[in-house]
């Protein structure tokens, strides 16, 4: 579509919008006049609510280009997909800490501006009719109810959104896009995708105005001009007569360092500076020592503002901090340089020596802070746990890397350490994690040593890892003699809250049995399957020694397809194939299913085996050391008896290549079936009876209240396949009042003949519906009524009875009930009624 066509369309749309508003305006003019006068402004549409405290300025780094995308430009292609990819770019940039609330927008030393974004929270955005990318620019401009004014504070420059929709320079995107990307884009969020950007309560929808200062054109006294540093702008939204404003300034993107530095000779020693670039921008800090050695760290610039509080930004600087290894460098002087990224946007290029740009320089001297006699006054030590992770995971030496592994689902509670004989012929790895208090970290930092392990060994902390089932001298770990395979990681800032129970900091000891060396009688040995170990952390304090022990076992892992023996796959549209493994949860797998005649060829890649842990991918401590991964395929078109070949391989990372694990054959069979019936019944609430149940593959029957999958109040032991009638199920929780009970037929999905629902043992289903039955259950009273004492009737003088007078053995008159004299209610009144009835019968017989 040409720009002329775009312009014609906008004019037509504006005309239609104006016409559509005339009748409504005429109809309501008289009604709103008083309100308008009272408010001192135009009336606000009833369906639009503007949050007057929500206007904010945001900044987005020009260097943002995570993945295969177009960096800070809100148009596909980018690394995100969904219903609103333009808006999702904004949301994910925030999630990656590349976009922050910030009242300054910087031009970096390479001459390129960061992106500026202004945002207001409001309802009614749907009337702007956002497209698939969330773009509402044309509709925003055509509407008389929505506008934004961006003007220089104390100057004459103005940004006209409409004028920036034509005649603009193309955006410097790296991936092809079908969209022309104007330098100003208005985006409307009707789906609450912004998440953390919200301030306060509803509404959680709003409007963004995204500005590329590199290409945007302003006007000043009728002339076209550009943004310049040192200027400040105010953006004012007018939405249905409500106005709300926010300001941002234009600054030079530079950096600053202290005049001098005196860091300590720690293994991890932090040095900080500041910069005015957008938060999330990668920078470098480089130390050059007097002997010519250098250390270079790439770090991200942080913003001062974290979402969820006030809306102040970096104003305009944010901190940048790098951690250096200064162990053994006491009294050495150094030069310090802070670098900004260069002109290329590609993160593989912009911080190379040829492209990076120095923005600040300083110097310093390393101080000797080592105290070999450092003591700890008091400390805490608790909640030790073993954490398993798949072999090949190498990012483990910092709390941030540990947090990434946990966040990626590669870590979980696991009291077994597995060797994989079917695939990589390698061990998984393990962290021994101990929660402790902040007081231990200065003790480690002030201890001598050139690396983390040496400083830990020389500190008041120690780790003793000893084999507990040895036949003779046990195997032991000597941290001081392991140059690789064992790494001590201090976590003073909480690597990830999901691994903590009480404290928010601790110590991780990483153990990779593929490299770690143990010792027995002073000789180096390796771990072997079938061994058990205790890892005891000790902290020496002035109050005494603290200890915490972790236990785990080593095993030779098995991996198998858990679809029976022999392996069977149901003939159904959603046949499930489950891979069980003792390898650590969190690994990536490829599963291929083929047939010998080549008519079947299915493949799944990068699927992750998950354990039964509640948060992480791992297993519950003390559980069977198994985790699983399942895939679903359509076998409804395959005949019974069709042979399938199932291959499973681990994806090793690195080097990101498949590792063969197993191959097995399977047969297509009829899907598992079940039937169950239950009648209304009464009882004492302790058990329920199922009329009949038939399970093709065996399993369980459970009892629920409320619904088929409501609270479980009872279940059977494992039932072999076949049919049963009058099956009585004892209830774990007695029923105390009348209710509807539901009985459900379950499979034994994990094959352990123990009822593990809802974690395992899914119900039998037919066409997606659970096979279940229900019935009314009446709780019978167990109380016995107390008889009422009935006085003997007073004798009354009567005539001699005739032969027609009823005797005690006569039958009652037709239609009358008999009531036992022993029962309740047989009192004086009842006796009188009985005598009268007898007299009437006698009179009738005389007639």
mmCIF file of N, CA, C and O in Angstrom, residues 334-400:
data_model
loop_
_atom_site.group_PDB
_atom_site.id
_atom_site.type_symbol
_atom_site.label_atom_id
_atom_site.label_comp_id
_atom_site.label_asym_id
_atom_site.label_seq_id
_atom_site.Cartn_x
_atom_site.Cartn_y
_atom_site.Cartn_z
ATOM 1 N N UNK A 334 46.637 -0.918 39.280
ATOM 2 C CA UNK A 334 45.968 -1.250 38.020
ATOM 3 C C UNK A 334 45.329 0.003 37.426
ATOM 4 O O UNK A 334 45.092 1.003 38.122
ATOM 5 N N UNK A 335 45.087 -0.066 36.123
ATOM 6 C CA UNK A 335 44.276 0.929 35.428
ATOM 7 C C UNK A 335 42.922 0.309 35.139
ATOM 8 O O UNK A 335 42.818 -0.883 34.824
ATOM 9 N N UNK A 336 41.859 1.108 35.224
ATOM 10 C CA UNK A 336 40.496 0.631 35.015
ATOM 11 C C UNK A 336 39.855 1.438 33.889
ATOM 12 O O UNK A 336 39.923 2.676 33.899
ATOM 13 N N UNK A 337 39.255 0.729 32.919
ATOM 14 C CA UNK A 337 38.593 1.387 31.782
ATOM 15 C C UNK A 337 37.171 0.870 31.663
ATOM 16 O O UNK A 337 36.928 -0.347 31.764
ATOM 17 N N UNK A 338 36.222 1.783 31.463
ATOM 18 C CA UNK A 338 34.823 1.438 31.204
ATOM 19 C C UNK A 338 34.542 1.658 29.726
ATOM 20 O O UNK A 338 34.810 2.740 29.189
ATOM 21 N N UNK A 339 34.027 0.621 29.050
ATOM 22 C CA UNK A 339 33.761 0.680 27.615
ATOM 23 C C UNK A 339 32.257 0.618 27.351
ATOM 24 O O UNK A 339 31.526 -0.161 27.987
ATOM 25 N N UNK A 340 31.818 1.420 26.381
ATOM 26 C CA UNK A 340 30.460 1.323 25.855
ATOM 27 C C UNK A 340 30.513 0.543 24.544
ATOM 28 O O UNK A 340 31.554 0.491 23.881
ATOM 29 N N UNK A 341 29.387 -0.078 24.162
ATOM 30 C CA UNK A 341 29.389 -0.799 22.877
ATOM 31 C C UNK A 341 29.550 0.162 21.704
ATOM 32 O O UNK A 341 29.203 1.343 21.796
ATOM 33 N N UNK A 342 30.078 -0.369 20.601
ATOM 34 C CA UNK A 342 30.318 0.448 19.415
ATOM 35 C C UNK A 342 29.136 0.463 18.473
ATOM 36 O O UNK A 342 28.014 0.104 18.823
ATOM 37 N N UNK A 343 29.383 0.864 17.218
ATOM 38 C CA UNK A 343 28.313 1.109 16.252
ATOM 39 C C UNK A 343 27.503 -0.127 15.894
ATOM 40 O O UNK A 343 26.276 -0.057 15.803
ATOM 41 N N UNK A 344 28.095 -1.324 15.677
ATOM 42 C CA UNK A 344 27.258 -2.480 15.285
ATOM 43 C C UNK A 344 26.257 -2.818 16.378
ATOM 44 O O UNK A 344 26.521 -2.634 17.565
ATOM 45 N N UNK A 345 25.040 -3.308 15.967
ATOM 46 C CA UNK A 345 24.067 -3.747 16.960
ATOM 47 C C UNK A 345 24.246 -5.205 17.306
ATOM 48 O O UNK A 345 23.685 -5.692 18.283
ATOM 49 N N UNK A 346 24.984 -5.964 16.526
ATOM 50 C CA UNK A 346 25.179 -7.389 16.751
ATOM 51 C C UNK A 346 26.014 -7.582 18.009
ATOM 52 O O UNK A 346 27.148 -7.120 18.091
ATOM 53 N N UNK A 347 25.449 -8.287 19.005
ATOM 54 C CA UNK A 347 26.166 -8.419 20.276
ATOM 55 C C UNK A 347 27.415 -9.275 20.181
ATOM 56 O O UNK A 347 28.176 -9.357 21.141
ATOM 57 N N UNK A 348 27.632 -9.948 19.051
ATOM 58 C CA UNK A 348 28.894 -10.664 18.855
ATOM 59 C C UNK A 348 29.994 -9.724 18.369
ATOM 60 O O UNK A 348 31.161 -10.120 18.276
ATOM 61 N N UNK A 349 29.627 -8.498 18.035
ATOM 62 C CA UNK A 349 30.583 -7.574 17.420
ATOM 63 C C UNK A 349 30.796 -6.289 18.215
ATOM 64 O O UNK A 349 31.889 -5.748 18.236
ATOM 65 N N UNK A 350 29.744 -5.793 18.881
ATOM 66 C CA UNK A 350 29.841 -4.402 19.344
ATOM 67 C C UNK A 350 30.785 -4.182 20.511
ATOM 68 O O UNK A 350 31.108 -3.046 20.839
ATOM 69 N N UNK A 351 31.245 -5.258 21.191
ATOM 70 C CA UNK A 351 32.204 -5.082 22.276
ATOM 71 C C UNK A 351 33.554 -5.732 21.979
ATOM 72 O O UNK A 351 34.334 -6.002 22.890
ATOM 73 N N UNK A 352 33.825 -5.982 20.709
ATOM 74 C CA UNK A 352 35.160 -6.450 20.354
ATOM 75 C C UNK A 352 36.143 -5.284 20.516
ATOM 76 O O UNK A 352 35.748 -4.110 20.590
ATOM 77 N N UNK A 353 37.428 -5.601 20.560
ATOM 78 C CA UNK A 353 38.433 -4.556 20.771
ATOM 79 C C UNK A 353 38.388 -3.494 19.685
ATOM 80 O O UNK A 353 38.708 -2.337 19.909
ATOM 81 N N UNK A 354 37.962 -3.889 18.463
ATOM 82 C CA UNK A 354 37.921 -2.922 17.364
ATOM 83 C C UNK A 354 36.707 -2.008 17.428
ATOM 84 O O UNK A 354 36.735 -0.903 16.852
ATOM 85 N N UNK A 355 35.651 -2.434 18.104
ATOM 86 C CA UNK A 355 34.405 -1.661 18.061
ATOM 87 C C UNK A 355 34.050 -0.960 19.368
ATOM 88 O O UNK A 355 33.362 0.060 19.356
ATOM 89 N N UNK A 356 34.471 -1.494 20.505
ATOM 90 C CA UNK A 356 34.073 -0.892 21.776
ATOM 91 C C UNK A 356 34.666 0.505 21.910
ATOM 92 O O UNK A 356 35.712 0.824 21.343
ATOM 93 N N UNK A 357 33.997 1.353 22.702
ATOM 94 C CA UNK A 357 34.379 2.756 22.822
ATOM 95 C C UNK A 357 34.635 3.074 24.297
ATOM 96 O O UNK A 357 33.734 2.909 25.132
ATOM 97 N N UNK A 358 35.842 3.546 24.663
ATOM 98 C CA UNK A 358 36.108 3.885 26.066
ATOM 99 C C UNK A 358 35.350 5.156 26.463
ATOM 100 O O UNK A 358 35.325 6.136 25.713
ATOM 101 N N UNK A 359 34.710 5.114 27.626
ATOM 102 C CA UNK A 359 33.952 6.283 28.077
ATOM 103 C C UNK A 359 34.436 6.804 29.429
ATOM 104 O O UNK A 359 34.043 7.897 29.831
ATOM 105 N N UNK A 360 35.256 6.024 30.157
ATOM 106 C CA UNK A 360 35.761 6.499 31.450
ATOM 107 C C UNK A 360 37.013 5.715 31.822
ATOM 108 O O UNK A 360 37.157 4.535 31.451
ATOM 109 N N UNK A 361 37.914 6.390 32.554
ATOM 110 C CA UNK A 361 39.160 5.764 33.002
ATOM 111 C C UNK A 361 39.412 6.106 34.463
ATOM 112 O O UNK A 361 39.022 7.171 34.949
ATOM 113 N N UNK A 362 40.066 5.167 35.157
ATOM 114 C CA UNK A 362 40.455 5.400 36.541
ATOM 115 C C UNK A 362 41.619 4.465 36.868
ATOM 116 O O UNK A 362 42.171 3.810 35.963
ATOM 117 N N UNK A 363 41.992 4.397 38.130
ATOM 118 C CA UNK A 363 43.100 3.540 38.545
ATOM 119 C C UNK A 363 42.875 3.138 39.992
ATOM 120 O O UNK A 363 41.954 3.625 40.666
ATOM 121 N N UNK A 364 43.753 2.256 40.501
ATOM 122 C CA UNK A 364 43.608 1.826 41.881
ATOM 123 C C UNK A 364 44.708 0.886 42.300
ATOM 124 O O UNK A 364 45.596 0.549 41.509
ATOM 125 N N UNK A 365 44.623 0.433 43.559
ATOM 126 C CA UNK A 365 45.588 -0.496 44.119
ATOM 127 C C UNK A 365 44.837 -1.553 44.921
ATOM 128 O O UNK A 365 43.919 -1.228 45.694
ATOM 129 N N UNK A 366 45.235 -2.817 44.753
ATOM 130 C CA UNK A 366 44.586 -3.920 45.469
ATOM 131 C C UNK A 366 45.080 -3.923 46.912
ATOM 132 O O UNK A 366 46.285 -3.892 47.176
ATOM 133 N N UNK A 367 44.131 -3.965 47.843
ATOM 134 C CA UNK A 367 44.453 -3.950 49.260
ATOM 135 C C UNK A 367 44.532 -5.376 49.821
ATOM 136 O O UNK A 367 43.810 -6.274 49.378
ATOM 137 N N UNK A 368 45.403 -5.561 50.792
ATOM 138 C CA UNK A 368 45.530 -6.867 51.453
ATOM 139 C C UNK A 368 44.537 -6.925 52.611
ATOM 140 O O UNK A 368 44.713 -6.241 53.627
ATOM 141 N N UNK A 369 43.501 -7.720 52.462
ATOM 142 C CA UNK A 369 42.496 -7.839 53.523
ATOM 143 C C UNK A 369 42.466 -9.241 54.122
ATOM 144 O O UNK A 369 41.595 -9.561 54.921
ATOM 145 N N UNK A 370 43.392 -10.114 53.701
ATOM 146 C CA UNK A 370 43.364 -11.500 54.153
ATOM 147 C C UNK A 370 43.692 -11.581 55.641
ATOM 148 O O UNK A 370 44.641 -10.977 56.136
ATOM 149 N N UNK A 371 42.874 -12.351 56.353
ATOM 150 C CA UNK A 371 43.066 -12.561 57.786
ATOM 151 C C UNK A 371 42.927 -14.052 58.062
ATOM 152 O O UNK A 371 41.828 -14.564 58.208
ATOM 153 N N UNK A 372 44.039 -14.785 58.095
ATOM 154 C CA UNK A 372 43.950 -16.249 58.272
ATOM 155 C C UNK A 372 43.363 -16.660 59.610
ATOM 156 O O UNK A 372 42.968 -17.817 59.781
ATOM 157 N N UNK A 373 43.287 -15.739 60.566
ATOM 158 C CA UNK A 373 42.738 -16.078 61.877
ATOM 159 C C UNK A 373 41.331 -15.531 62.068
ATOM 160 O O UNK A 373 40.859 -15.378 63.197
ATOM 161 N N UNK A 374 40.641 -15.235 60.968
ATOM 162 C CA UNK A 374 39.289 -14.663 61.049
ATOM 163 C C UNK A 374 38.346 -15.658 61.736
ATOM 164 O O UNK A 374 38.356 -16.854 61.437
ATOM 165 N N UNK A 375 37.569 -15.161 62.655
ATOM 166 C CA UNK A 375 36.613 -16.019 63.351
ATOM 167 C C UNK A 375 35.193 -15.496 63.126
ATOM 168 O O UNK A 375 34.982 -14.308 62.860
ATOM 169 N N UNK A 376 34.236 -16.418 63.232
ATOM 170 C CA UNK A 376 32.829 -16.090 63.056
ATOM 171 C C UNK A 376 32.178 -16.026 64.429
ATOM 172 O O UNK A 376 32.268 -16.986 65.208
ATOM 173 N N UNK A 377 31.519 -14.900 64.737
ATOM 174 C CA UNK A 377 30.885 -14.767 66.042
ATOM 175 C C UNK A 377 29.738 -15.744 66.198
ATOM 176 O O UNK A 377 29.698 -16.558 67.119
ATOM 177 N N UNK A 378 28.776 -15.698 65.283
ATOM 178 C CA UNK A 378 27.644 -16.624 65.315
ATOM 179 C C UNK A 378 27.145 -16.810 63.890
ATOM 180 O O UNK A 378 27.399 -15.980 63.011
ATOM 181 N N UNK A 379 26.449 -17.909 63.667
ATOM 182 C CA UNK A 379 25.958 -18.215 62.316
ATOM 183 C C UNK A 379 24.813 -19.205 62.413
ATOM 184 O O UNK A 379 24.527 -19.761 63.486
ATOM 185 N N UNK A 380 24.154 -19.420 61.285
ATOM 186 C CA UNK A 380 23.125 -20.452 61.160
ATOM 187 C C UNK A 380 23.558 -21.432 60.082
ATOM 188 O O UNK A 380 24.248 -21.068 59.121
ATOM 189 N N UNK A 381 23.132 -22.671 60.215
ATOM 190 C CA UNK A 381 23.404 -23.699 59.205
ATOM 191 C C UNK A 381 22.252 -24.684 59.240
ATOM 192 O O UNK A 381 21.973 -25.280 60.288
ATOM 193 N N UNK A 382 21.550 -24.853 58.095
ATOM 194 C CA UNK A 382 20.359 -25.700 58.092
ATOM 195 C C UNK A 382 20.000 -26.116 56.677
ATOM 196 O O UNK A 382 20.606 -25.664 55.706
ATOM 197 N N UNK A 383 18.992 -26.990 56.597
ATOM 198 C CA UNK A 383 18.319 -27.340 55.342
ATOM 199 C C UNK A 383 19.282 -27.734 54.230
ATOM 200 O O UNK A 383 19.206 -27.234 53.110
ATOM 201 N N UNK A 384 20.196 -28.660 54.560
ATOM 202 C CA UNK A 384 21.040 -29.206 53.506
ATOM 203 C C UNK A 384 20.229 -30.092 52.579
ATOM 204 O O UNK A 384 19.295 -30.772 53.004
ATOM 205 N N UNK A 385 20.570 -30.082 51.303
ATOM 206 C CA UNK A 385 19.826 -30.889 50.327
ATOM 207 C C UNK A 385 20.703 -31.204 49.131
ATOM 208 O O UNK A 385 21.563 -30.408 48.745
ATOM 209 N N UNK A 386 20.513 -32.383 48.532
ATOM 210 C CA UNK A 386 21.203 -32.683 47.281
ATOM 211 C C UNK A 386 20.371 -32.214 46.100
ATOM 212 O O UNK A 386 19.155 -32.408 46.064
ATOM 213 N N UNK A 387 20.999 -31.593 45.129
ATOM 214 C CA UNK A 387 20.324 -31.097 43.930
ATOM 215 C C UNK A 387 20.993 -31.716 42.713
ATOM 216 O O UNK A 387 22.204 -31.564 42.521
ATOM 217 N N UNK A 388 20.219 -32.421 41.909
ATOM 218 C CA UNK A 388 20.773 -33.074 40.733
ATOM 219 C C UNK A 388 20.608 -32.218 39.494
ATOM 220 O O UNK A 388 19.654 -31.460 39.362
ATOM 221 N N UNK A 389 21.537 -32.338 38.562
ATOM 222 C CA UNK A 389 21.412 -31.678 37.271
ATOM 223 C C UNK A 389 22.071 -32.546 36.207
ATOM 224 O O UNK A 389 23.017 -33.288 36.488
ATOM 225 N N UNK A 390 21.560 -32.509 34.969
ATOM 226 C CA UNK A 390 22.053 -33.413 33.921
ATOM 227 C C UNK A 390 23.515 -33.128 33.570
ATOM 228 O O UNK A 390 23.987 -32.003 33.685
ATOM 229 N N UNK A 391 24.215 -34.158 33.124
ATOM 230 C CA UNK A 391 25.591 -33.962 32.696
ATOM 231 C C UNK A 391 25.608 -33.010 31.499
ATOM 232 O O UNK A 391 24.653 -32.894 30.744
ATOM 233 N N UNK A 392 26.706 -32.286 31.352
ATOM 234 C CA UNK A 392 26.836 -31.341 30.245
ATOM 235 C C UNK A 392 26.479 -29.925 30.613
ATOM 236 O O UNK A 392 26.739 -29.010 29.846
ATOM 237 N N UNK A 393 25.871 -29.695 31.793
ATOM 238 C CA UNK A 393 25.556 -28.335 32.226
ATOM 239 C C UNK A 393 26.815 -27.745 32.845
ATOM 240 O O UNK A 393 27.283 -28.211 33.882
ATOM 241 N N UNK A 394 27.382 -26.720 32.220
ATOM 242 C CA UNK A 394 28.673 -26.221 32.672
ATOM 243 C C UNK A 394 28.602 -24.866 33.369
ATOM 244 O O UNK A 394 29.578 -24.407 33.935
ATOM 245 N N UNK A 395 27.449 -24.194 33.299
ATOM 246 C CA UNK A 395 27.339 -22.876 33.922
ATOM 247 C C UNK A 395 26.910 -23.034 35.373
ATOM 248 O O UNK A 395 25.737 -23.167 35.668
ATOM 249 N N UNK A 396 27.890 -23.048 36.274
ATOM 250 C CA UNK A 396 27.585 -23.350 37.671
ATOM 251 C C UNK A 396 28.475 -22.588 38.644
ATOM 252 O O UNK A 396 28.399 -22.796 39.843
ATOM 253 N N UNK A 397 29.323 -21.684 38.175
ATOM 254 C CA UNK A 397 30.347 -21.107 39.050
ATOM 255 C C UNK A 397 29.919 -19.812 39.714
ATOM 256 O O UNK A 397 30.668 -19.267 40.518
ATOM 257 N N UNK A 398 28.746 -19.280 39.393
ATOM 258 C CA UNK A 398 28.259 -18.068 40.041
ATOM 259 C C UNK A 398 26.796 -18.259 40.435
ATOM 260 O O UNK A 398 26.093 -19.084 39.842
ATOM 261 N N UNK A 399 26.310 -17.487 41.431
ATOM 262 C CA UNK A 399 24.892 -17.585 41.788
ATOM 263 C C UNK A 399 23.971 -17.299 40.612
ATOM 264 O O UNK A 399 22.915 -17.913 40.478
ATOM 265 N N UNK A 400 24.349 -16.366 39.733
ATOM 266 C CA UNK A 400 23.508 -16.047 38.578
ATOM 267 C C UNK A 400 23.394 -17.238 37.637
ATOM 268 O O UNK A 400 22.309 -17.536 37.109
#
